[in-house]
Amino acid sequence: NAGVTQTPKFQVLKTGQSMTLQCAQDMNHEYMSWYRQDPGMGLRLIHYSVGAGITDQGEVPNGYNVSRSTTEDFPLRLLSAAPSQTSVYFCASSPGQGHYEQYFGPGTRLTVT
Amino acid sequence: KNEVEQSPQNLTAQEGEFITINCSYSVGISALHWLQQHPGGGIVSLFMLSSGKKKHGRLIATINIQEKHSSLHITASHPRDSAVYICAVGAFSGSARQLTFGSGTQLTVLP
């Protein structure tokens, strides 16, 4: 199993550009989530999904969109990038049926200039 | 919203020392996670516990539900243990898989 994969690893955007961060998992996990990690702060939840076709907002959803058309994929879209979105982004998944262990992807380091 | 506090924020130890990292939270939880983030940035789950104590190799995690407190211990520390250790708690209400994270403890173990 590849686990949780994320692409790209690094990305530089100009203010106003849009892009999609890709996340995929091959463990048939129901729950997937996107976090951002900023210096001196804990990981913060952006959006999450409890299954295909179901998504919801986390703590810091503004400026981001998600969709979950399949169990495997959970892309994160930046609609119009802003310097405040410079961060490291992690995708994570966990099994359903009451299991809570989180499996994290390797992260995407995004810089918005 | 649960508040998660970790201490210390930074910890430097000599190889072989016994290390303790603490985590306190403000609201009752369904589970507590300890995560490790290496300098390369990847995050790995070390433990998930809701009561008592768990041990894996040189790592031990304990939780006291009444005191809303957990500790992560590392015995016989080694330079490869150098990493950021993150505590995260899962709430009873809503989706139990929504986690609140502490800001992490940077551990450096010197040879």
XYZ file of C-alpha atoms in Angstrom:
224
model
C 0.000 0.000 0.000
C 1.207 3.517 -0.797
C -0.787 4.928 2.159
C -1.651 8.616 1.767
C -0.028 10.416 -1.142
C 0.044 14.137 -1.845
C 1.160 16.111 -4.873
C 2.909 18.391 -5.408
C 5.537 18.459 -2.630
C 6.381 22.103 -3.247
C 4.499 24.879 -5.042
C 4.980 28.602 -5.523
C 1.967 30.655 -6.595
C 1.403 34.299 -7.332
C -1.398 36.118 -5.534
C -4.698 35.492 -7.301
C -3.705 32.234 -8.971
C -5.709 29.092 -8.356
C -4.509 25.544 -7.946
C -5.474 22.118 -6.667
C -3.551 20.100 -4.103
C -4.047 16.405 -4.722
C -4.553 13.780 -2.018
C -5.191 10.072 -2.476
C -5.291 7.058 -0.185
C -5.417 3.367 -1.030
C -6.553 2.049 2.373
C -10.306 2.365 1.721
C -10.604 4.866 4.574
C -13.932 6.641 5.015
C -12.616 9.751 6.707
C -10.248 12.205 5.012
C -9.183 15.655 6.063
C -7.006 18.600 5.110
C -4.913 20.511 7.626
C -2.609 23.473 7.422
C 0.442 23.852 9.634
C 1.852 27.268 10.413
C 4.879 28.105 12.589
C 4.078 28.184 16.310
C 0.546 26.893 15.771
C -0.958 23.461 15.912
C -2.361 21.786 12.840
C -5.687 23.362 11.913
C -8.497 21.589 10.114
C -9.538 23.138 6.806
C -12.139 20.697 5.448
C -13.004 17.084 6.045
C -15.065 14.294 4.517
C -16.756 11.309 6.190
C -17.312 9.481 2.903
C -17.701 9.881 -0.841
C -20.045 12.753 -1.631
C -19.958 14.184 1.915
C -17.766 17.099 2.929
C -17.860 19.678 5.689
C -15.941 22.710 6.893
C -13.316 22.656 9.582
C -11.823 25.477 11.592
C -10.280 27.526 8.746
C -12.247 26.840 5.519
C -12.228 30.286 3.909
C -10.478 30.430 0.544
C -10.549 26.651 0.058
C -12.913 24.207 -1.648
C -13.030 20.426 -1.514
C -14.935 17.608 -3.155
C -15.027 13.838 -2.595
C -16.263 12.048 -5.674
C -14.494 8.778 -4.811
C -13.366 7.104 -1.577
C -9.734 7.386 -2.690
C -9.382 11.057 -3.673
C -9.860 14.282 -1.737
C -8.477 17.303 -3.617
C -8.131 20.741 -2.039
C -8.679 23.755 -4.280
C -7.321 27.211 -3.626
C -9.678 29.538 -5.428
C -7.616 32.758 -5.481
C -4.335 32.360 -3.620
C -3.354 34.914 -0.985
C -0.062 35.310 0.922
C -1.931 34.271 4.107
C -2.300 30.815 2.549
C 1.453 30.288 2.603
C 1.700 27.181 4.744
C 2.404 23.466 4.810
C -0.665 21.425 3.934
C -1.263 17.894 5.169
C -3.881 15.452 4.044
C -4.861 12.677 6.437
C -7.170 9.695 6.440
C -8.564 7.332 9.042
C -10.684 4.173 8.935
C -14.385 4.154 9.670
C -16.145 1.897 12.166
C -14.901 3.761 15.237
C -11.183 3.602 14.478
C -9.505 6.963 14.966
C -5.812 6.491 14.111
C -4.785 9.106 11.571
C -2.536 8.432 8.594
C -0.841 11.523 7.203
C 0.464 12.319 3.761
C 3.976 13.770 3.331
C 2.751 17.360 3.044
C 2.776 20.113 0.432
C 4.800 23.263 1.101
C 2.977 26.171 -0.551
C 4.353 29.682 -0.919
C 2.157 32.508 -2.211
C 4.021 35.629 -3.312
C -13.494 24.247 21.680
C -10.888 22.132 23.374
C -7.674 23.884 24.368
C -4.584 21.697 24.126
C -1.411 22.777 25.902
C 1.914 21.016 25.568
C 4.976 21.461 27.721
C 7.768 22.082 27.334
C 7.798 23.810 23.950
C 11.484 22.972 23.478
C 13.541 20.257 25.123
C 17.219 19.408 24.737
C 18.521 16.196 26.253
C 21.697 14.142 26.268
C 21.641 10.706 24.699
C 20.421 8.122 27.208
C 18.286 10.487 29.264
C 14.677 9.765 30.243
C 12.347 12.283 28.596
C 8.823 13.378 29.487
C 6.540 15.531 27.368
C 3.226 16.678 28.816
C -0.149 17.434 27.291
C -3.169 18.983 29.016
C -6.595 19.583 27.554
C -9.663 21.455 28.742
C -12.690 19.388 27.656
C -13.491 15.680 27.973
C -12.345 13.656 24.998
C -12.923 10.347 23.234
C -9.265 9.701 22.405
C -5.832 11.297 22.608
C -3.134 10.939 19.971
C 0.610 11.341 20.120
C 2.237 12.113 16.787
C 5.849 12.479 15.715
C 6.998 14.923 13.043
C 10.530 14.426 11.765
C 12.718 17.229 10.356
C 11.730 16.116 6.840
C 8.167 17.103 7.751
C 6.302 13.784 7.653
C 3.875 13.055 10.509
C 3.539 9.591 12.000
C 1.012 8.392 14.545
C 2.742 6.976 17.642
C -0.149 6.232 19.975
C -3.876 6.563 20.259
C -5.289 6.045 23.733
C -8.436 6.705 25.694
C -7.368 5.325 29.078
C -4.406 3.895 30.964
C -1.062 3.352 29.362
C 0.460 2.086 26.122
C 4.043 1.065 25.369
C 5.870 0.648 22.099
C 9.577 -0.038 22.305
C 11.191 2.821 24.255
C 8.062 4.971 24.085
C 5.356 4.992 26.754
C 2.166 7.044 26.703
C -0.118 7.521 29.681
C -3.399 9.326 30.127
C -5.316 10.461 33.215
C -8.887 11.164 32.144
C -9.901 12.758 35.448
C -6.953 15.162 35.378
C -7.284 15.752 31.580
C -3.581 15.102 31.199
C -1.326 12.834 29.183
C 2.410 12.227 29.159
C 4.742 10.795 26.559
C 7.905 9.216 27.950
C 10.996 8.200 26.031
C 13.426 5.909 27.803
C 17.122 5.726 26.857
C 16.756 8.613 24.393
C 18.747 8.582 21.159
C 19.595 11.308 18.621
C 17.185 9.677 16.152
C 14.373 10.571 18.599
C 14.946 14.231 17.702
C 11.657 15.425 16.261
C 8.563 17.464 17.053
C 6.073 15.570 19.215
C 2.454 16.600 18.832
C -0.498 15.874 21.096
C -3.996 15.857 19.577
C -7.383 15.223 21.195
C -10.604 13.952 19.690
C -13.941 15.278 20.927
C -16.975 13.310 22.017
C -19.419 15.546 20.153
C -19.781 15.875 16.419
C -17.365 13.820 14.386
C -15.073 12.089 16.821
C -12.433 12.219 14.134
C -12.127 15.990 14.323
C -8.957 16.582 16.253
C -7.580 19.580 18.119
C -3.795 19.759 18.050
C -1.237 21.136 20.438
C 1.521 23.297 18.986
C 4.141 20.625 19.509
C 7.291 19.991 21.547
C 10.612 20.250 19.724
C 12.917 17.559 21.125
C 16.636 17.559 20.393
C 18.734 14.671 21.679
C 22.464 15.322 21.603
C 25.011 12.500 21.202
